[in-house]
Short mmCIF file of C-alpha atoms and ligand atoms in Angstrom, two decimals:
data_model
loop_
_atom_site.label_atom_id
_atom_site.label_comp_id
_atom_site.label_asym_id
_atom_site.label_seq_id
_atom_site.Cartn_x
_atom_site.Cartn_y
_atom_site.Cartn_z
CA MET L 1 0.00 0.00 0.00
CA GLN L 2 1.77 3.11 -1.24
CA ALA L 3 -0.61 5.96 -0.30
CA LEU L 4 -3.86 6.89 1.45
CA ILE L 5 -6.30 9.12 -0.47
CA PHE L 6 -8.94 10.97 1.54
CA ASP L 7 -12.21 12.48 0.40
CA VAL L 8 -13.12 15.62 2.39
CA ASP L 9 -16.83 16.25 2.88
CA GLY L 10 -18.35 13.50 4.99
CA THR L 11 -15.00 11.68 5.29
CA LEU L 12 -12.43 13.94 6.94
CA ALA L 13 -15.29 15.67 8.76
CA ASP L 14 -19.10 15.45 8.82
CA THR L 15 -19.51 18.74 6.97
CA GLU L 16 -22.77 18.52 5.03
CA SER L 17 -24.97 20.07 7.73
CA ALA L 18 -22.65 23.08 7.69
CA HIS L 19 -22.88 23.15 3.88
CA LEU L 20 -26.69 22.96 4.08
CA GLN L 21 -26.83 25.84 6.60
CA ALA L 22 -24.49 27.86 4.38
CA PHE L 23 -26.65 27.28 1.30
CA ASN L 24 -29.77 28.44 3.16
CA ALA L 25 -27.95 31.46 4.62
CA ALA L 26 -26.84 32.40 1.09
CA PHE L 27 -30.40 32.06 -0.28
CA ALA L 28 -31.66 34.38 2.47
CA GLU L 29 -28.86 36.90 1.91
CA VAL L 30 -29.40 37.16 -1.85
CA GLY L 31 -33.19 37.21 -1.55
CA LEU L 32 -33.98 33.79 -3.05
CA ASP L 33 -37.10 32.25 -1.48
CA TRP L 34 -35.43 28.83 -1.41
CA CYS L 35 -34.87 26.88 1.79
CA TRP L 36 -33.53 23.33 1.63
CA ASP L 37 -34.40 20.88 4.44
CA VAL L 38 -32.32 17.81 5.36
CA ALA L 39 -34.51 15.41 3.35
CA LEU L 40 -34.24 17.52 0.18
CA TYR L 41 -30.51 18.18 0.67
CA THR L 42 -29.87 14.45 1.15
CA ARG L 43 -31.41 13.91 -2.29
CA LEU L 44 -29.57 16.88 -3.82
CA LEU L 45 -26.25 15.50 -2.53
CA LYS L 46 -26.49 12.91 -5.30
CA VAL L 47 -25.23 15.81 -7.45
CA ALA L 48 -21.58 16.41 -6.53
CA GLY L 49 -20.38 20.00 -6.50
CA GLY L 50 -22.23 22.93 -4.94
CA LYS L 51 -22.56 24.86 -8.21
CA GLU L 52 -23.79 21.78 -10.08
CA ARG L 53 -26.22 21.14 -7.20
CA LEU L 54 -27.60 24.70 -7.45
CA LEU L 55 -28.16 24.38 -11.22
CA HIS L 56 -29.82 20.98 -10.74
CA TYR L 57 -32.22 22.44 -8.18
CA TRP L 58 -32.92 25.53 -10.31
CA ARG L 59 -33.84 23.25 -13.22
CA MET L 60 -36.14 21.32 -10.88
CA VAL L 61 -38.05 24.39 -9.61
CA ASP L 62 -37.95 26.70 -12.64
CA PRO L 63 -36.76 24.99 -15.84
CA ASP L 64 -37.45 28.03 -18.01
CA GLU L 65 -35.52 30.45 -15.80
CA ALA L 66 -32.71 27.88 -15.46
CA ARG L 67 -32.18 28.09 -19.22
CA GLY L 68 -31.61 31.85 -19.01
CA ALA L 69 -28.36 33.43 -20.20
CA SER L 70 -27.52 34.86 -16.78
CA VAL L 71 -27.99 31.63 -14.78
CA ALA L 72 -24.30 30.70 -14.76
CA GLU L 73 -23.39 34.16 -13.44
CA ALA L 74 -26.15 34.00 -10.83
CA ILE L 75 -24.97 30.56 -9.63
CA GLU L 76 -21.38 31.82 -9.31
CA ALA L 77 -22.63 34.75 -7.20
CA VAL L 78 -24.87 32.64 -4.92
CA HIS L 79 -22.15 30.01 -4.50
CA ALA L 80 -19.57 32.65 -3.55
CA VAL L 81 -21.91 33.87 -0.78
CA LYS L 82 -22.49 30.27 0.30
CA THR L 83 -18.74 29.60 0.46
CA ARG L 84 -18.27 32.68 2.67
CA HIS L 85 -20.96 31.41 5.07
CA TYR L 86 -19.49 27.90 5.06
CA THR L 87 -15.88 28.99 5.69
CA GLU L 88 -17.08 31.27 8.51
CA ARG L 89 -18.90 28.30 10.07
CA VAL L 90 -16.09 25.75 9.97
CA SER L 91 -12.97 27.86 10.49
CA GLY L 92 -11.32 28.11 13.89
CA GLY L 93 -12.09 24.49 14.71
CA GLY L 94 -15.82 25.01 14.19
CA LEU L 95 -16.13 21.45 12.96
CA PRO L 96 -14.08 18.51 14.36
CA LEU L 97 -12.46 15.82 12.23
CA ARG L 98 -14.20 12.45 12.29
CA PRO L 99 -12.85 9.72 14.61
CA GLY L 100 -9.54 8.23 13.51
CA ILE L 101 -8.69 10.86 10.88
CA ALA L 102 -6.11 12.89 12.86
CA ARG L 103 -4.62 9.67 14.28
CA LEU L 104 -4.28 8.03 10.82
CA ILE L 105 -2.75 11.17 9.32
CA GLY L 106 -0.22 11.13 12.17
CA GLU L 107 0.50 7.39 11.76
CA ALA L 108 1.01 7.82 8.01
CA GLY L 109 3.37 10.74 8.61
CA GLN L 110 5.45 8.71 11.09
CA ALA L 111 5.53 5.72 8.72
CA GLY L 112 6.46 7.85 5.69
CA THR L 113 3.26 6.77 3.89
CA PRO L 114 2.12 9.54 1.53
CA ILE L 115 -1.42 10.87 1.98
CA ALA L 116 -3.51 12.87 -0.50
CA ILE L 117 -6.87 14.63 -0.85
CA ALA L 118 -9.37 13.95 -3.65
CA THR L 119 -12.45 16.15 -3.24
CA THR L 120 -15.09 17.98 -5.29
CA THR L 121 -15.32 20.80 -2.72
CA THR L 122 -14.23 24.39 -3.28
CA PRO L 123 -10.54 25.07 -2.51
CA ALA L 124 -11.32 27.78 0.08
CA ASN L 125 -13.27 25.24 2.13
CA LEU L 126 -10.16 23.11 2.71
CA ASP L 127 -8.12 25.68 4.58
CA ALA L 128 -11.15 26.77 6.64
CA LEU L 129 -11.82 23.16 7.70
CA LEU L 130 -8.28 21.83 8.16
CA ARG L 131 -6.15 24.76 9.41
CA SER L 132 -7.34 24.44 13.00
CA PRO L 133 -7.35 20.62 13.51
CA LEU L 134 -4.20 19.92 11.42
CA GLY L 135 -2.28 23.17 12.00
CA PRO L 136 -1.37 26.12 9.75
CA ASP L 137 1.10 23.94 7.82
CA TRP L 138 -1.56 21.30 7.07
CA ARG L 139 -0.95 21.47 3.30
CA ALA L 140 2.65 20.28 3.74
CA ARG L 141 1.35 17.02 5.24
CA PHE L 142 -0.35 16.01 1.97
CA ALA L 143 1.68 14.80 -1.03
CA ALA L 144 -1.15 15.84 -3.38
CA ILE L 145 -4.30 17.96 -2.94
CA CYS L 146 -6.90 17.87 -5.73
CA ASP L 147 -10.21 19.74 -5.37
CA ALA L 148 -12.94 21.53 -7.39
CA GLY L 149 -10.26 23.83 -8.74
CA THR L 150 -8.19 20.91 -10.10
CA THR L 151 -10.56 19.02 -12.40
CA ALA L 152 -13.72 20.30 -14.08
CA VAL L 153 -15.64 17.04 -14.05
CA LYS L 154 -16.87 16.04 -10.57
CA LYS L 155 -17.42 12.64 -8.90
CA PRO L 156 -18.61 9.97 -9.74
CA ALA L 157 -16.23 10.66 -12.65
CA PRO L 158 -12.72 9.42 -11.71
CA ASP L 159 -10.97 12.62 -12.83
CA VAL L 160 -9.98 13.93 -9.39
CA TYR L 161 -8.64 10.50 -8.33
CA LEU L 162 -6.75 10.07 -11.61
CA GLU L 163 -5.12 13.49 -11.08
CA VAL L 164 -4.09 12.52 -7.53
CA LEU L 165 -2.59 9.25 -8.81
CA ALA L 166 -0.72 11.09 -11.54
CA ARG L 167 0.73 13.56 -9.04
CA LEU L 168 1.70 10.74 -6.65
CA GLY L 169 3.14 8.65 -9.49
CA VAL L 170 1.43 5.46 -8.26
CA ASP L 171 -1.17 2.99 -9.51
CA GLY L 172 -4.69 3.11 -8.09
CA ALA L 173 -4.46 -0.53 -6.98
CA ASP L 174 -1.48 0.37 -4.76
CA CYS L 175 -3.49 2.96 -2.82
CA LEU L 176 -6.43 3.00 -0.40
CA ALA L 177 -9.23 5.57 -0.68
CA PHE L 178 -11.56 6.79 2.09
CA GLU L 179 -15.00 7.98 1.08
CA ASP L 180 -18.48 8.63 2.55
CA SER L 181 -20.75 8.48 -0.51
CA GLY L 182 -21.76 6.35 -3.47
CA ASN L 183 -20.51 9.05 -5.84
CA GLY L 184 -17.13 8.99 -4.15
CA LEU L 185 -16.94 5.20 -4.15
CA ARG L 186 -17.71 5.04 -7.88
CA ALA L 187 -15.11 7.72 -8.62
CA ALA L 188 -12.41 5.85 -6.69
CA GLN L 189 -13.41 2.48 -8.18
CA ALA L 190 -13.29 3.92 -11.70
CA ALA L 191 -9.71 4.98 -10.94
CA GLY L 192 -8.93 1.46 -9.69
CA VAL L 193 -8.54 2.47 -6.04
CA PRO L 194 -9.78 0.05 -3.32
CA THR L 195 -12.05 2.05 -1.01
CA VAL L 196 -13.05 2.08 2.66
CA ILE L 197 -16.45 3.72 3.19
CA THR L 198 -17.41 5.61 6.36
CA PRO L 199 -20.96 6.86 5.65
CA THR L 200 -22.63 9.79 7.43
CA ALA L 201 -26.35 10.22 8.12
CA TYR L 202 -26.59 11.90 4.68
CA THR L 203 -25.20 8.89 2.81
CA ALA L 204 -26.03 5.91 5.06
CA ALA L 205 -28.87 4.77 2.77
CA GLU L 206 -26.72 4.78 -0.37
CA ARG L 207 -25.31 1.64 -2.05
CA PHE L 208 -21.63 0.79 -1.50
CA ASP L 209 -21.29 -2.31 -3.69
CA GLY L 210 -17.64 -3.27 -4.11
CA ALA L 211 -16.33 -1.26 -1.17
CA LEU L 212 -13.42 -2.94 0.62
CA LEU L 213 -15.12 -2.21 3.95
CA VAL L 214 -18.09 -0.14 5.18
CA LEU L 215 -17.41 1.14 8.70
CA PRO L 216 -19.34 3.53 11.00
CA HIS L 217 -16.09 5.54 11.30
CA LEU L 218 -12.36 4.77 11.58
CA GLY L 219 -12.37 4.76 15.38
CA ASP L 220 -9.87 5.83 18.00
CA PRO L 221 -8.67 4.21 21.23
CA ASP L 222 -10.94 6.61 23.14
CA GLN L 223 -13.77 6.25 20.60
CA PRO L 224 -13.62 2.63 19.37
CA MET L 225 -15.96 1.29 16.68
CA PRO L 226 -18.92 -0.78 17.95
CA GLN L 227 -17.66 -3.88 16.16
CA HIS L 228 -14.38 -5.76 15.98
CA LEU L 229 -12.61 -5.45 12.64
CA PRO L 230 -11.64 -8.43 10.49
CA GLY L 231 -8.23 -9.68 11.63
CA ALA L 232 -7.68 -6.81 14.09
CA ASP L 233 -7.39 -7.16 17.85
CA HIS L 234 -8.72 -3.66 18.52
CA ARG L 235 -11.70 -1.61 17.33
CA TRP L 236 -10.07 1.22 15.39
CA ALA L 237 -8.49 1.17 11.93
CA ASP L 238 -4.74 1.74 12.21
CA LEU L 239 -2.15 1.65 9.44
CA ALA L 240 -1.26 -2.02 10.15
CA ALA L 241 -4.90 -3.08 9.79
CA LEU L 242 -5.30 -1.02 6.61
CA ARG L 243 -2.22 -2.67 5.14
CA ARG L 244 -3.64 -6.14 5.94
CA TRP L 245 -6.96 -5.31 4.32
CA HIS L 246 -5.22 -3.78 1.32
CA ARG L 247 -3.03 -6.93 0.91
CA GLY L 248 -6.29 -8.87 0.73
CA THR L 249 -7.29 -6.87 -2.35
CA ARG L 250 -3.92 -7.62 -3.98
CA SER L 251 -4.20 -11.38 -3.32
CA GLU L 252 -7.74 -11.35 -4.76
CA ALA L 253 -6.43 -9.53 -7.83
CA ALA L 254 -3.52 -12.01 -8.25
C1 LIG W 301 -18.85 16.86 -1.45
C2 LIG W 301 -19.49 17.75 -2.42
C3 LIG W 301 -19.32 19.23 -2.28
C4 LIG W 301 -19.97 19.72 -0.99
C5 LIG W 301 -20.27 21.21 -1.06
O1 LIG W 301 -17.46 16.94 -1.72
O2 LIG W 301 -20.10 17.27 -3.35
O3 LIG W 301 -19.98 19.82 -3.38
O4 LIG W 301 -21.22 19.05 -0.83
O5 LIG W 301 -19.08 21.91 -1.31
P1 LIG W 301 -16.50 15.66 -1.38
P2 LIG W 301 -19.06 22.99 -2.51
O6 LIG W 301 -15.99 15.17 -2.73
O7 LIG W 301 -15.41 16.21 -0.51
O8 LIG W 301 -17.34 14.62 -0.66
O9 LIG W 301 -20.30 23.85 -2.37
O10 LIG W 301 -17.78 23.76 -2.30
O11 LIG W 301 -19.07 22.17 -3.77
MG1 LIG W 302 -17.64 13.06 0.47
#
């Protein structure tokens, strides 16, 4: 196993409630009479990318207006307001990392195992979310960071994973991806990357066919998973366990 590749939203942190609140705050600020509830947002999350999600919803509620010439400009403006609200919400440690994430990033650093980010989220969101829990030099801890500014086509297309693999100079089969959603799983699979899924409440009902493992979270000694893990004598996913599970994918492929 040559590298770990992390999704951001829902995987590094359970961020989608903050995104939902930011979307609704932006609608109110710009005077749109839209207000998304959790049930609707859970459905809209099937569309990766906040701007793509806005256009999808606009086409749902007003197909004629959504064909207008100024829609792209309007979406850029609304999404910029949304990003400001989101970054204000999560910066300064406003949102904790999920269990096991900080520990695994530390273990990988000590073991010299490269880690990377493959996300469809807006670049500004990364620093707001990660600066506090991972420190001001958080970017230096990742061998590659690919986001909505890196590739135009979003998940479930493999583009962002393929760009990460190219920058790392490794094959997908030699890496392990961490995702929370069906879109993310399909993107990683299409790039040939075995994937561990840690769903959130927003994605728990999605299908994860072909995932290497589906876990409630990655666990920590002080926040173990409810269940024992295959072949592990403790209830959190550490680098040794990940290597064992990854070797299993290589023997299956052989
Ligand atoms: C999840 C997404 C993002 C976020 C909103 O990204 O699809 O669009 O929902 O962020 P990830 P933006 O690949 O990290 O799971 O509004 O910046 O797109
Ligand atoms: Mg995600």
